[in-house]
Amino acid sequence: MDYAIQAEGLRKRYGDTEAVAGVDLAVPTGTITGVLGPNGAGKTTTVRMLATLLRPDGGRAEICGFDVVRQAREVRHRIGLTGQYAAVDQKLTGRENLQLIGVLQRLGRRNAKQRAAELLERFDLTEAADRLSGTYSGGMRRRLDLAASLIADPAVLFLDEPTTGLDPVSRLDLWAMIRAEVDRGLTVLLTTQYLEEADQLADRIAVVDKGVVIAGGTPEELKRQVGEERLDVTLAHVTDGLAVANALSRVSSSEPTVSPDGRTVSLTLAGGVLGISTAVSALHDAGVEIVDLAVRRPTLDDVFIALTGNRQVEPTLEKSPA
Amino acid sequence: MNEVLTDWRALVGRHLLHLRRMPDKLISATVLPMVFVVLFGVLFGSAISIPNGDYHEFIMAGIFTQVMITAVPNTAIGMLEDLGNGLVDRFRSLPMSPSAVLVGRTVGDTALRAITCLAMTAVGYAIGWRLQGGILGALAGFGVLLLFGFTMAWLGALLGMRVRSPEAASSLPSVLLMPLMFLSSAYVPLGGLPAWLRAIAEWNPISAVAGACRALWGNPAAAGDSFAARNPIPLALLWLALILLLVVPSAVRRYRTAVAA
Ligand SMILES: Nc1ncnc2c1ncn2[C@@H]1O[C@H](COP(=O)(O)OP(=O)(O)O)[C@@H](O)[C@H]1O
Ligand SMILES: [Mg+2]
């Protein structure tokens, strides 16, 4: 198989922190690989090394067959980078931003102008093209950022947490745009903290934690390990926990778990929506009083519980005390 | 080489657009310097007298020189912003010349200094200061001044890639350059200083720049007949060339691996 991105044993250390501790990656040309991991896992550091911004302490990596250290210039001709923060000049208009990057990508002024207009159209920014990008919404700025990294038609695109901080609608928009680019033959390495995002976009997923890849495979393979959907049952009486676990063990594809406070029983649903009705009638038969019933898609947290048995991620809804 | 020039032009263009879009920056770069000219010229000009001329005529080159130093914090903060919002990452991932971002920023800043000079000159003329070295002398004087501003901008760019906060970027230059400013002939003609202190002050690059402007503008010079005091123009050019020779390569080297703090 032909790989657009290949990395072997990539390492980077910051003082005492092994930010990246030996990462292997192989992304087949024309596909998307999602690098999934919590904050601090080493995703950004990995992308920065692959995009020639940071010199690895060890290991090697090639983009389209060019070494990221020794042939950085060749690599830079072939990549686009959309970093963790939308890198647009807020004092320039959307059009000026794209033209500037186009000229710096050696397209020539005329060509850069034309490509800028094309991309503004493709990313739905034509109307806002001549406004300062500082006045754009977060979603628009992200789209402009993506357009800028595509202006010279790169072979490989790096997307570092492209939808973090976006509202759900902007997120869906951006996903569709990324998919369209891959349909044109682009190879993408995408980092994300959301299993759903990796599932939606990626052909293959590499799960990283503490600077190493701890699991890899297609989204299907990964989800098979994690379980499709989970059902959380919140109880009226803490003492009912065991009865519920017993009643539900028949409809669950995994051992139901009870939360530490005893209020919530959580299980993997065996048969989607049908599983929910089975679960509800089983609870009814057991005479358990329920306060709330919630179905949720697996999260990064569930991936880590399934892969390592450990909670790795701080629950996002709880604010840590300052 | 052609490609390098294309990159430089593109980035200089970026900063010239910035100038047009930041009226607040234009105001702060002109109003305060104009206030300085009035304050020093009118208030102190009449209160202080110097041996070989009018203090009012003497001080103008000093004010011009001091105001050029604003290039340091200004460029440093701009550099920090580009690093912080990911623009430097984007530029560094492009197959472009590593000097272009710095050239754009320093040339752009120097253009802002030129606007400052125009505003100060206008106010200076209004309160009676005159350029007395002819057109060529006048232009050459501003040339030295802007070269000094350009040098300070490079110093600021380097600083911006070394410090971690905008606070440090704006306070460090004054802490470092203030003593140099006061130990120079920018404000005082140095006549009253002890010999050893006076030697230091005369060789000070800031004295050289202010002295070069005075010589080229036909304004009264600082006292002294040392080599440094008699040859401010070559000394100023030598100093600026030396500083640029040190700062430019190390700033470009720093940029090649620059990351946000
Ligand atoms: N410039 C840096 N200096 C020191 N430590 C860093 C630096 N960049 C990243 N790190 C550390 O390296 C680890 C990995 O960071 P990063 O690659 O940003 O993770 P992610 O993108 O997955 O959130 C973290 O522990 C982070 O604190
Ligand atoms: Mg990151």
Coordinates of C-alpha atoms and ligand atoms in Angstrom, one line a residue:
Chain A
M1 CA 0.0 0.0 0.0
D2 CA 1.0 3.6 -0.7
Y3 CA 1.4 5.7 2.5
A4 CA 1.3 9.5 2.4
I5 CA 2.3 9.8 6.0
Q6 CA 4.7 7.4 7.7
A7 CA 6.2 7.8 11.2
E8 CA 8.3 5.4 13.2
G9 CA 9.2 5.8 16.8
L10 CA 8.7 9.6 16.9
R11 CA 9.8 11.1 20.2
K12 CA 9.8 14.5 21.7
R13 CA 10.7 15.4 25.3
Y14 CA 10.0 18.7 27.1
G15 CA 12.1 18.7 30.2
D16 CA 10.8 15.9 32.3
T17 CA 7.7 15.4 30.1
E18 CA 7.8 12.7 27.4
A19 CA 5.3 14.6 25.2
V20 CA 5.6 12.0 22.5
A21 CA 7.2 8.7 23.5
G22 CA 7.6 6.6 20.4
V23 CA 4.6 7.1 18.0
D24 CA 4.2 4.9 14.9
L25 CA 1.7 6.0 12.2
A26 CA 1.0 4.9 8.7
V27 CA -1.7 6.8 6.7
P28 CA -2.6 5.4 3.3
T29 CA -2.8 7.9 0.5
G30 CA -6.3 9.3 0.1
T31 CA -7.6 8.3 3.5
I32 CA -8.3 10.0 6.8
T33 CA -6.7 8.8 10.0
G34 CA -8.0 10.1 13.3
V35 CA -5.6 10.5 16.2
L36 CA -7.9 10.3 19.2
G37 CA -6.7 11.2 22.7
P38 CA -7.3 13.4 25.7
N39 CA -5.7 16.8 26.4
G40 CA -2.0 16.4 26.8
A41 CA -1.8 13.1 25.1
G42 CA 0.8 14.5 22.6
K43 CA -1.4 15.0 19.6
T44 CA -0.3 18.6 18.8
T45 CA 3.3 17.7 19.4
T46 CA 3.0 14.8 16.9
V47 CA 1.4 17.0 14.3
R48 CA 4.0 19.7 14.8
M49 CA 6.8 17.2 14.2
L50 CA 5.1 15.9 11.1
A51 CA 4.5 19.4 9.7
T52 CA 8.2 20.3 10.1
L53 CA 7.6 22.8 12.9
L54 CA 9.3 20.8 15.5
R55 CA 12.4 18.7 15.3
P56 CA 11.9 15.2 16.7
D57 CA 14.3 14.0 19.4
G58 CA 14.1 10.5 18.0
G59 CA 12.5 8.4 15.3
R60 CA 11.7 9.4 11.8
A61 CA 8.8 10.5 9.6
E62 CA 8.2 10.9 5.9
I63 CA 5.5 12.8 4.1
C64 CA 5.0 11.6 0.5
G65 CA 8.3 9.9 0.8
F66 CA 10.2 13.1 2.0
D67 CA 11.9 13.2 5.4
V68 CA 10.4 15.8 7.7
V69 CA 13.9 16.9 9.0
R70 CA 16.2 16.5 6.1
Q71 CA 13.8 17.4 3.3
A72 CA 11.6 19.9 5.2
R73 CA 11.2 22.2 2.2
E74 CA 9.9 19.4 0.0
V75 CA 7.5 18.4 2.7
R76 CA 6.3 22.0 3.1
H77 CA 5.4 22.1 -0.6
R78 CA 3.1 19.2 0.0
I79 CA 1.3 19.9 3.2
G80 CA -1.4 22.1 4.6
L81 CA -1.7 22.8 8.3
T82 CA -4.8 23.8 10.2
G83 CA -3.5 24.2 13.7
Q84 CA -5.3 24.0 17.0
Y85 CA -6.2 27.8 16.9
A86 CA -7.5 29.3 13.7
A87 CA -4.4 31.0 12.3
V88 CA -5.8 33.9 10.4
D89 CA -4.7 37.5 10.3
Q90 CA -7.6 39.3 11.9
K91 CA -6.5 42.7 10.4
L92 CA -6.8 41.3 6.9
T93 CA -10.0 40.4 5.1
G94 CA -10.8 36.8 4.3
R95 CA -9.7 37.3 0.7
E96 CA -6.5 39.1 1.6
N97 CA -5.6 36.2 4.0
L98 CA -6.0 33.6 1.3
Q99 CA -4.2 35.7 -1.3
L100 CA -1.3 36.2 1.1
I101 CA -0.9 32.5 1.8
G102 CA -1.3 31.8 -2.0
V103 CA 1.5 34.1 -2.9
L104 CA 3.7 32.7 -0.2
Q105 CA 2.9 29.2 -1.6
R106 CA 4.4 30.4 -4.9
L107 CA 1.2 30.4 -6.8
G108 CA 1.9 33.8 -8.3
R109 CA -0.4 36.8 -7.8
R110 CA -2.9 36.1 -10.5
N111 CA -3.2 32.5 -9.6
A112 CA -3.4 33.2 -5.9
K113 CA -6.2 35.6 -6.5
Q114 CA -8.2 33.1 -8.6
R115 CA -7.6 30.3 -6.1
A116 CA -8.7 32.5 -3.2
A117 CA -12.0 33.3 -5.0
E118 CA -12.6 29.6 -5.7
L119 CA -11.9 28.6 -2.1
L120 CA -14.0 31.4 -0.7
E121 CA -16.9 30.1 -2.8
R122 CA -16.3 26.5 -1.8
F123 CA -16.2 27.3 1.9
D124 CA -19.2 29.5 1.8
L125 CA -17.3 32.7 2.6
T126 CA -17.9 34.7 -0.6
E127 CA -20.3 37.1 1.1
A128 CA -17.9 37.8 4.0
A129 CA -14.8 37.8 1.7
D130 CA -14.1 41.5 1.9
R131 CA -14.7 41.9 5.7
L132 CA -11.9 41.8 8.2
S133 CA -11.6 38.2 9.4
G134 CA -11.5 39.6 12.9
T135 CA -15.2 40.2 12.6
Y136 CA -15.9 36.5 11.6
S137 CA -17.6 34.0 13.8
G138 CA -15.6 31.0 15.2
G139 CA -17.0 28.7 12.5
M140 CA -16.2 31.1 9.7
R141 CA -12.7 31.7 11.0
R142 CA -12.2 27.9 11.0
R143 CA -13.4 27.6 7.5
L144 CA -11.1 30.4 6.4
D145 CA -8.3 28.7 8.2
L146 CA -9.1 25.4 6.4
A147 CA -9.3 27.2 3.0
A148 CA -5.9 28.8 3.7
S149 CA -4.3 25.4 4.3
L150 CA -5.8 24.1 1.0
I151 CA -4.9 27.0 -1.2
A152 CA -1.9 25.3 -2.9
D153 CA -3.7 22.0 -3.3
P154 CA -1.6 20.0 -0.8
A155 CA -1.3 16.3 -0.9
V156 CA -1.5 16.0 2.9
L157 CA -3.6 18.0 5.3
F158 CA -3.1 18.1 9.1
L159 CA -6.1 19.1 11.1
D160 CA -5.4 19.6 14.8
E161 CA -8.7 19.5 16.7
P162 CA -10.5 21.3 13.9
T163 CA -13.9 21.5 15.6
T164 CA -12.9 22.1 19.3
G165 CA -15.0 25.1 20.5
L166 CA -17.4 25.1 17.6
D167 CA -21.2 25.0 17.9
P168 CA -22.8 21.7 16.6
V169 CA -24.0 23.2 13.4
S170 CA -20.6 24.7 12.4
R171 CA -19.1 21.3 13.4
L172 CA -21.4 19.4 11.0
D173 CA -20.6 22.0 8.2
L174 CA -16.9 21.5 8.7
W175 CA -17.2 17.7 8.7
A176 CA -19.0 17.8 5.4
M177 CA -16.3 20.1 4.0
I178 CA -13.5 17.9 5.2
R179 CA -15.2 14.8 3.7
A180 CA -15.5 16.6 0.3
E181 CA -11.8 17.4 0.3
V182 CA -10.9 13.7 1.0
D183 CA -13.2 12.7 -1.9
R184 CA -10.9 14.9 -4.1
G185 CA -8.0 12.6 -3.1
L186 CA -6.5 14.5 -0.1
T187 CA -4.8 12.5 2.7
V188 CA -5.8 13.8 6.1
L189 CA -4.4 13.3 9.6
L190 CA -6.9 14.6 12.1
T191 CA -6.6 14.9 15.8
T192 CA -9.6 15.0 18.1
Q193 CA -10.8 14.5 21.6
Y194 CA -14.2 13.3 20.4
L195 CA -14.8 9.7 19.5
E196 CA -17.8 10.8 17.5
E197 CA -15.7 13.0 15.3
A198 CA -13.2 10.3 14.6
D199 CA -16.0 7.9 14.0
Q200 CA -17.7 10.3 11.6
L201 CA -14.6 11.2 9.6
A202 CA -11.8 8.7 9.9
D203 CA -11.1 5.5 8.0
R204 CA -8.7 4.5 10.7
I205 CA -8.3 5.6 14.3
A206 CA -5.1 5.7 16.4
V207 CA -5.9 6.1 20.2
V208 CA -3.0 8.0 21.9
D209 CA -2.4 8.5 25.5
K210 CA 0.7 9.8 27.3
G211 CA 2.6 10.0 24.1
V212 CA 2.1 6.5 22.8
V213 CA -0.5 4.8 20.5
I214 CA -2.4 2.4 22.8
A215 CA -4.9 1.1 20.2
G216 CA -5.6 1.3 16.5
G217 CA -8.1 0.1 14.0
T218 CA -11.1 1.1 12.0
P219 CA -13.9 2.9 13.9
E220 CA -15.9 -0.3 13.7
E221 CA -13.2 -2.3 15.3
L222 CA -12.8 0.3 18.0
K223 CA -16.5 0.6 18.7
R224 CA -16.8 -3.2 18.9
Q225 CA -14.4 -3.0 21.8
V226 CA -16.1 -0.1 23.4
G227 CA -19.8 -1.0 22.8
E228 CA -22.2 0.9 20.6
E229 CA -24.6 2.9 22.8
R230 CA -24.8 3.1 26.6
L231 CA -27.9 3.3 28.7
D232 CA -27.7 5.3 32.0
V233 CA -30.5 4.6 34.5
T234 CA -30.9 7.0 37.4
L235 CA -32.6 5.4 40.4
A236 CA -35.0 7.0 42.8
H237 CA -33.7 4.8 45.6
V238 CA -30.0 4.0 46.1
T239 CA -30.8 0.6 47.5
D240 CA -32.3 -0.6 44.2
G241 CA -28.9 -0.7 42.5
L242 CA -28.3 -4.4 42.8
A243 CA -31.9 -5.3 41.7
V244 CA -31.5 -3.2 38.6
A245 CA -28.1 -4.6 37.8
N246 CA -29.7 -8.1 38.0
A247 CA -32.7 -7.2 36.0
L248 CA -30.7 -5.6 33.3
S249 CA -27.9 -8.1 33.0
R250 CA -30.2 -10.1 30.6
V251 CA -30.6 -7.1 28.1
S252 CA -27.0 -5.9 28.3
S253 CA -24.1 -7.0 26.2
S254 CA -21.7 -6.2 29.1
E255 CA -21.7 -6.3 32.9
P256 CA -23.8 -3.3 34.1
T257 CA -21.8 -1.0 36.3
V258 CA -23.1 1.0 39.2
S259 CA -21.8 4.5 39.8
P260 CA -19.9 5.1 43.1
D261 CA -22.8 7.0 44.7
G262 CA -25.1 4.1 43.8
R263 CA -27.6 6.3 41.9
T264 CA -26.8 5.4 38.3
V265 CA -26.6 2.1 36.6
S266 CA -24.8 2.1 33.3
L267 CA -24.8 -0.7 30.6
T268 CA -24.0 -1.3 27.0
L269 CA -27.2 -1.8 25.0
A270 CA -27.5 -5.0 23.1
G271 CA -29.9 -4.1 20.4
G272 CA -30.2 -0.3 19.9
V273 CA -33.7 1.2 20.3
L274 CA -35.2 -2.3 20.8
G275 CA -32.8 -2.8 23.7
I276 CA -34.2 0.3 25.4
S277 CA -37.8 -1.0 25.5
T278 CA -36.6 -4.4 26.7
A279 CA -34.6 -2.7 29.4
V280 CA -37.6 -0.5 30.5
S281 CA -39.9 -3.5 30.8
A282 CA -37.3 -5.5 32.7
L283 CA -37.1 -2.6 35.2
H284 CA -40.8 -2.4 35.4
D285 CA -41.1 -6.1 36.1
A286 CA -38.5 -5.8 38.8
G287 CA -40.6 -2.9 40.4
V288 CA -37.7 -0.4 40.3
E289 CA -38.5 3.3 40.5
I290 CA -36.6 5.3 37.9
V291 CA -35.8 9.1 37.9
D292 CA -34.1 9.3 34.6
L293 CA -33.2 7.2 31.6
A294 CA -30.6 8.4 29.2
V295 CA -29.0 6.9 26.1
R296 CA -25.6 8.2 25.2
R297 CA -23.1 7.5 22.5
P298 CA -19.7 6.3 23.7
T299 CA -17.2 9.0 24.6
L300 CA -13.5 9.1 24.7
D301 CA -13.9 8.2 28.4
D302 CA -15.6 5.0 27.5
V303 CA -12.9 4.2 25.0
F304 CA -10.3 4.5 27.7
I305 CA -12.4 2.5 30.2
A306 CA -12.7 -0.2 27.6
L307 CA -9.0 -0.1 26.5
T308 CA -7.3 0.4 29.8
G309 CA -9.9 0.0 32.5
N310 CA -9.0 3.5 33.7
R311 CA -10.8 6.8 33.6
Q312 CA -8.4 9.1 31.7
V313 CA -10.5 12.1 31.0
E314 CA -11.9 14.7 33.4
P315 CA -15.6 14.8 33.0
T316 CA -16.1 17.8 30.8
L317 CA -19.2 19.1 32.5
E318 CA -17.6 19.4 36.0
K319 CA -15.6 22.5 36.5
S320 CA -12.5 21.8 38.5
P321 CA -12.3 24.1 41.5
A322 CA -9.8 27.0 40.9
Chain B
M1 CA 16.5 35.2 -4.6
N2 CA 13.5 36.2 -6.7
E3 CA 11.3 34.0 -4.4
V4 CA 12.8 35.6 -1.3
L5 CA 11.9 39.1 -2.7
T6 CA 8.3 37.9 -3.4
D7 CA 8.0 36.7 0.2
W8 CA 9.4 40.0 1.5
R9 CA 7.1 42.0 -0.6
A10 CA 4.0 40.0 0.4
L11 CA 4.8 40.3 4.1
V12 CA 5.7 44.0 3.9
G13 CA 2.3 44.4 2.1
R14 CA 0.6 42.7 5.0
H15 CA 2.0 45.2 7.5
L16 CA 1.3 48.2 5.4
L17 CA -2.3 47.1 5.3
H18 CA -2.2 46.7 9.0
L19 CA -1.1 50.3 9.3
R20 CA -4.1 51.5 7.4
R21 CA -6.4 49.4 9.5
M22 CA -5.2 50.4 12.9
P23 CA -6.0 54.1 13.4
D24 CA -5.4 53.7 17.2
K25 CA -1.8 52.7 16.4
L26 CA -1.3 55.6 14.1
I27 CA -2.7 58.0 16.8
S28 CA -0.5 56.6 19.5
A29 CA 2.5 56.7 17.2
T30 CA 2.0 60.4 16.4
V31 CA 0.2 62.1 19.3
L32 CA 2.6 61.3 22.1
P33 CA 5.7 62.2 20.1
M34 CA 4.1 65.5 19.1
V35 CA 3.3 66.2 22.8
F36 CA 7.0 65.5 23.5
V37 CA 8.1 68.0 20.9
V38 CA 5.9 70.7 22.4
L39 CA 6.8 69.9 26.0
F40 CA 10.6 69.7 25.5
G41 CA 10.8 72.4 22.9
V42 CA 8.6 75.1 24.5
L43 CA 8.8 74.3 28.2
F44 CA 12.4 73.2 28.7
G45 CA 13.7 75.0 25.6
S46 CA 13.3 78.3 27.3
A47 CA 14.3 77.2 30.8
I48 CA 17.6 75.5 29.9
S49 CA 20.5 77.1 28.2
I50 CA 23.5 75.4 26.6
P51 CA 26.9 76.8 25.7
N52 CA 26.9 76.5 21.9
G53 CA 23.4 77.4 20.8
D54 CA 19.8 77.1 21.6
Y55 CA 18.6 74.2 23.7
H56 CA 15.4 74.1 21.8
E57 CA 17.4 73.5 18.6
F58 CA 19.5 70.9 20.4
I59 CA 16.8 68.8 21.9
M60 CA 14.9 68.0 18.8
A61 CA 17.3 65.3 17.6
G62 CA 17.2 63.8 21.1
I63 CA 13.4 63.5 21.1
F64 CA 13.5 62.0 17.6
T65 CA 16.0 59.4 18.8
Q66 CA 14.1 58.6 21.9
V67 CA 10.8 58.1 20.0
M68 CA 12.4 55.6 17.6
I69 CA 13.0 53.3 20.6
T70 CA 9.2 52.7 20.7
A71 CA 10.0 50.3 17.8
V72 CA 11.3 47.7 20.3
P73 CA 8.2 47.1 22.4
N74 CA 5.9 47.6 19.4
T75 CA 7.6 44.9 17.3
A76 CA 8.0 42.6 20.2
I77 CA 4.3 42.7 21.0
G78 CA 3.4 42.2 17.4
M79 CA 5.7 39.2 17.2
L80 CA 4.2 37.7 20.4
E81 CA 0.7 38.1 18.9
D82 CA 1.7 36.3 15.7
L83 CA 3.2 33.5 17.7
G84 CA 0.2 33.2 20.1
N85 CA -2.6 33.1 17.4
G86 CA -0.8 30.4 15.4
L87 CA 0.2 32.6 12.4
V88 CA 3.8 31.9 12.9
D89 CA 3.0 28.1 12.8
R90 CA 1.2 28.6 9.5
F91 CA 4.0 30.7 8.0
R92 CA 6.6 28.2 9.2
S93 CA 4.7 25.3 7.5
L94 CA 5.0 27.1 4.2
P95 CA 7.9 26.8 1.8
M96 CA 8.8 30.4 2.3
S97 CA 11.9 32.4 3.3
P98 CA 12.4 32.3 7.1
S99 CA 13.3 36.0 7.1
A100 CA 10.2 37.2 5.4
V101 CA 7.9 37.4 8.5
L102 CA 10.6 39.4 10.3
V103 CA 11.4 41.6 7.4
G104 CA 7.7 42.4 6.9
R105 CA 7.3 43.3 10.5
T106 CA 10.4 45.4 10.8
V107 CA 9.9 47.3 7.6
G108 CA 6.2 47.8 8.4
D109 CA 7.2 49.2 11.8
T110 CA 9.8 51.5 10.2
A111 CA 7.1 52.9 7.9
L112 CA 5.2 53.7 11.1
R113 CA 8.3 55.5 12.4
A114 CA 8.5 57.6 9.2
I115 CA 4.9 58.8 9.8
T116 CA 6.0 59.7 13.4
C117 CA 8.9 61.7 12.0
L118 CA 6.6 63.6 9.7
A119 CA 4.2 64.5 12.5
M120 CA 7.1 65.6 14.8
T121 CA 8.7 67.6 12.1
A122 CA 5.5 69.5 11.5
V123 CA 5.0 70.3 15.2
G124 CA 8.7 71.2 15.5
Y125 CA 8.4 73.7 12.6
A126 CA 5.3 75.2 14.2
I127 CA 7.3 76.0 17.4
G128 CA 10.3 77.4 15.6
W129 CA 12.7 74.5 15.0
R130 CA 14.4 74.6 11.7
L131 CA 16.3 72.0 9.6
Q132 CA 19.4 73.9 8.6
G133 CA 21.5 71.4 6.6
G134 CA 19.7 71.7 3.3
I135 CA 17.4 69.1 1.7
L136 CA 20.1 66.4 1.4
G137 CA 21.2 66.9 5.0
A138 CA 17.6 66.8 6.2
L139 CA 16.9 63.5 4.3
A140 CA 20.2 61.9 5.4
G141 CA 19.4 62.8 9.0
F142 CA 16.0 61.1 8.7
G143 CA 17.6 58.2 7.0
V144 CA 19.9 57.7 10.0
L145 CA 17.0 58.0 12.3
L146 CA 14.9 55.5 10.4
L147 CA 17.8 53.1 10.2
F148 CA 18.0 53.4 14.0
G149 CA 14.3 52.7 14.2
F150 CA 14.7 49.7 11.9
T151 CA 17.5 48.3 14.0
M152 CA 15.4 48.7 17.1
A153 CA 12.5 46.9 15.4
W154 CA 14.8 43.9 14.8
L155 CA 15.8 44.0 18.4
G156 CA 12.1 44.0 19.3
A157 CA 11.4 41.1 17.0
L158 CA 14.1 39.0 18.7
L159 CA 12.8 40.1 22.1
G160 CA 9.3 39.1 21.2
M161 CA 10.5 35.5 20.4
R162 CA 12.3 35.3 23.7
V163 CA 9.9 36.7 26.3
R164 CA 6.7 35.0 27.4
S165 CA 4.3 37.8 28.0
P166 CA 3.3 41.1 26.4
E167 CA 3.9 42.7 29.8
A168 CA 7.6 41.7 29.6
A169 CA 7.7 42.7 26.0
S170 CA 6.6 46.2 26.8
S171 CA 8.5 46.8 30.1
L172 CA 11.8 45.1 29.3
P173 CA 12.9 47.6 26.6
S174 CA 12.4 50.6 28.9
V175 CA 14.3 48.8 31.7
L176 CA 17.2 48.0 29.4
L177 CA 17.3 51.1 27.2
M178 CA 16.4 53.9 29.7
P179 CA 19.8 54.0 31.4
L180 CA 21.4 54.0 27.9
M181 CA 19.1 56.9 27.0
F182 CA 20.0 59.0 30.0
L183 CA 23.7 58.3 29.7
S184 CA 23.8 59.8 26.3
S185 CA 23.8 63.3 24.7
A186 CA 20.1 62.9 23.6
Y187 CA 18.9 65.4 26.3
V188 CA 22.0 67.0 27.7
P189 CA 25.2 68.3 26.0
L190 CA 27.4 66.2 28.4
G191 CA 29.6 69.2 29.3
G192 CA 29.2 68.8 33.0
L193 CA 29.9 65.1 33.3
P194 CA 33.1 63.6 34.8
A195 CA 35.6 62.5 32.1
W196 CA 35.1 58.8 32.4
L197 CA 31.3 59.0 32.4
R198 CA 31.5 61.4 29.5
A199 CA 33.6 59.0 27.5
I200 CA 31.0 56.3 27.9
A201 CA 28.2 58.7 27.0
E202 CA 30.0 59.9 23.9
W203 CA 30.6 56.4 22.5
N204 CA 27.0 55.4 23.3
P205 CA 25.2 54.5 20.1
I206 CA 22.2 56.7 21.1
S207 CA 24.6 59.7 21.4
A208 CA 26.0 58.8 18.0
V209 CA 22.5 58.7 16.4
A210 CA 21.4 62.0 18.0
G211 CA 24.8 63.5 17.1
A212 CA 24.6 62.4 13.5
C213 CA 21.1 64.0 13.2
R214 CA 22.4 67.2 14.7
A215 CA 25.3 67.3 12.3
L216 CA 23.2 66.6 9.3
W217 CA 20.5 69.0 10.3
G218 CA 22.8 71.9 11.2
N219 CA 21.6 71.9 14.8
P220 CA 23.9 72.7 17.7
A221 CA 26.1 69.7 18.7
A222 CA 26.9 68.3 22.1
A223 CA 30.1 69.7 23.7
G224 CA 33.3 67.7 23.3
D225 CA 36.2 67.2 21.0
S226 CA 36.8 63.4 21.4
F227 CA 36.9 61.2 18.3
A228 CA 33.4 60.0 19.0
A229 CA 32.0 63.5 19.5
R230 CA 33.7 64.8 16.3
N231 CA 32.5 61.9 14.1
P232 CA 29.0 61.1 15.0
I233 CA 27.9 60.1 11.5
P234 CA 30.4 57.3 10.8
L235 CA 30.1 56.2 14.5
A236 CA 26.3 55.9 14.2
L237 CA 26.4 54.0 11.0
L238 CA 29.1 51.6 12.4
W239 CA 27.0 51.0 15.5
L240 CA 23.8 50.3 13.6
A241 CA 25.6 48.0 11.2
L242 CA 27.2 46.1 14.1
I243 CA 23.9 45.7 16.0
L244 CA 22.1 44.6 12.8
L245 CA 24.8 42.1 12.1
L246 CA 24.4 40.6 15.5
V247 CA 20.6 40.8 15.8
V248 CA 19.3 39.9 12.4
P249 CA 20.9 36.4 12.1
S250 CA 20.1 35.5 15.6
A251 CA 16.4 36.6 15.1
V252 CA 16.1 34.6 11.9
R253 CA 17.7 31.6 13.6
R254 CA 15.3 32.0 16.5
Y255 CA 12.4 32.2 14.1
R256 CA 13.2 28.9 12.5
T257 CA 12.3 27.1 15.7
A258 CA 10.0 29.7 17.2
V259 CA 7.0 28.4 19.1
A260 CA 4.4 30.1 21.2
A261 CA 5.2 30.3 24.9
Ligands
LIG1 N1 6.3 23.8 24.4 C1 6.1 23.0 25.4 N2 6.9 23.0 26.5 C2 6.7 22.2 27.5 N3 5.8 21.2 27.6 C3 5.0 21.1 26.5 C4 5.2 21.9 25.4 N4 4.2 21.6 24.4 C5 3.6 20.5 25.0 N5 4.1 20.2 26.2 C6 3.6 19.1 27.0 O1 3.6 17.9 26.3 C7 2.5 17.1 26.5 C8 1.7 16.9 25.2 O2 1.2 18.1 24.7 P1 0.4 18.2 23.4 O3 1.1 17.6 22.3 O4 0.0 19.7 23.3 O5 -0.9 17.4 23.7 P2 -2.4 17.4 23.1 O6 -2.3 18.2 21.8 O7 -2.7 16.0 22.9 O8 -3.3 18.0 24.0 C9 1.7 17.8 27.6 O9 2.0 17.3 28.8 C10 2.2 19.2 27.4 O10 2.1 19.9 28.7
MG2 MG -3.4 19.8 21.2

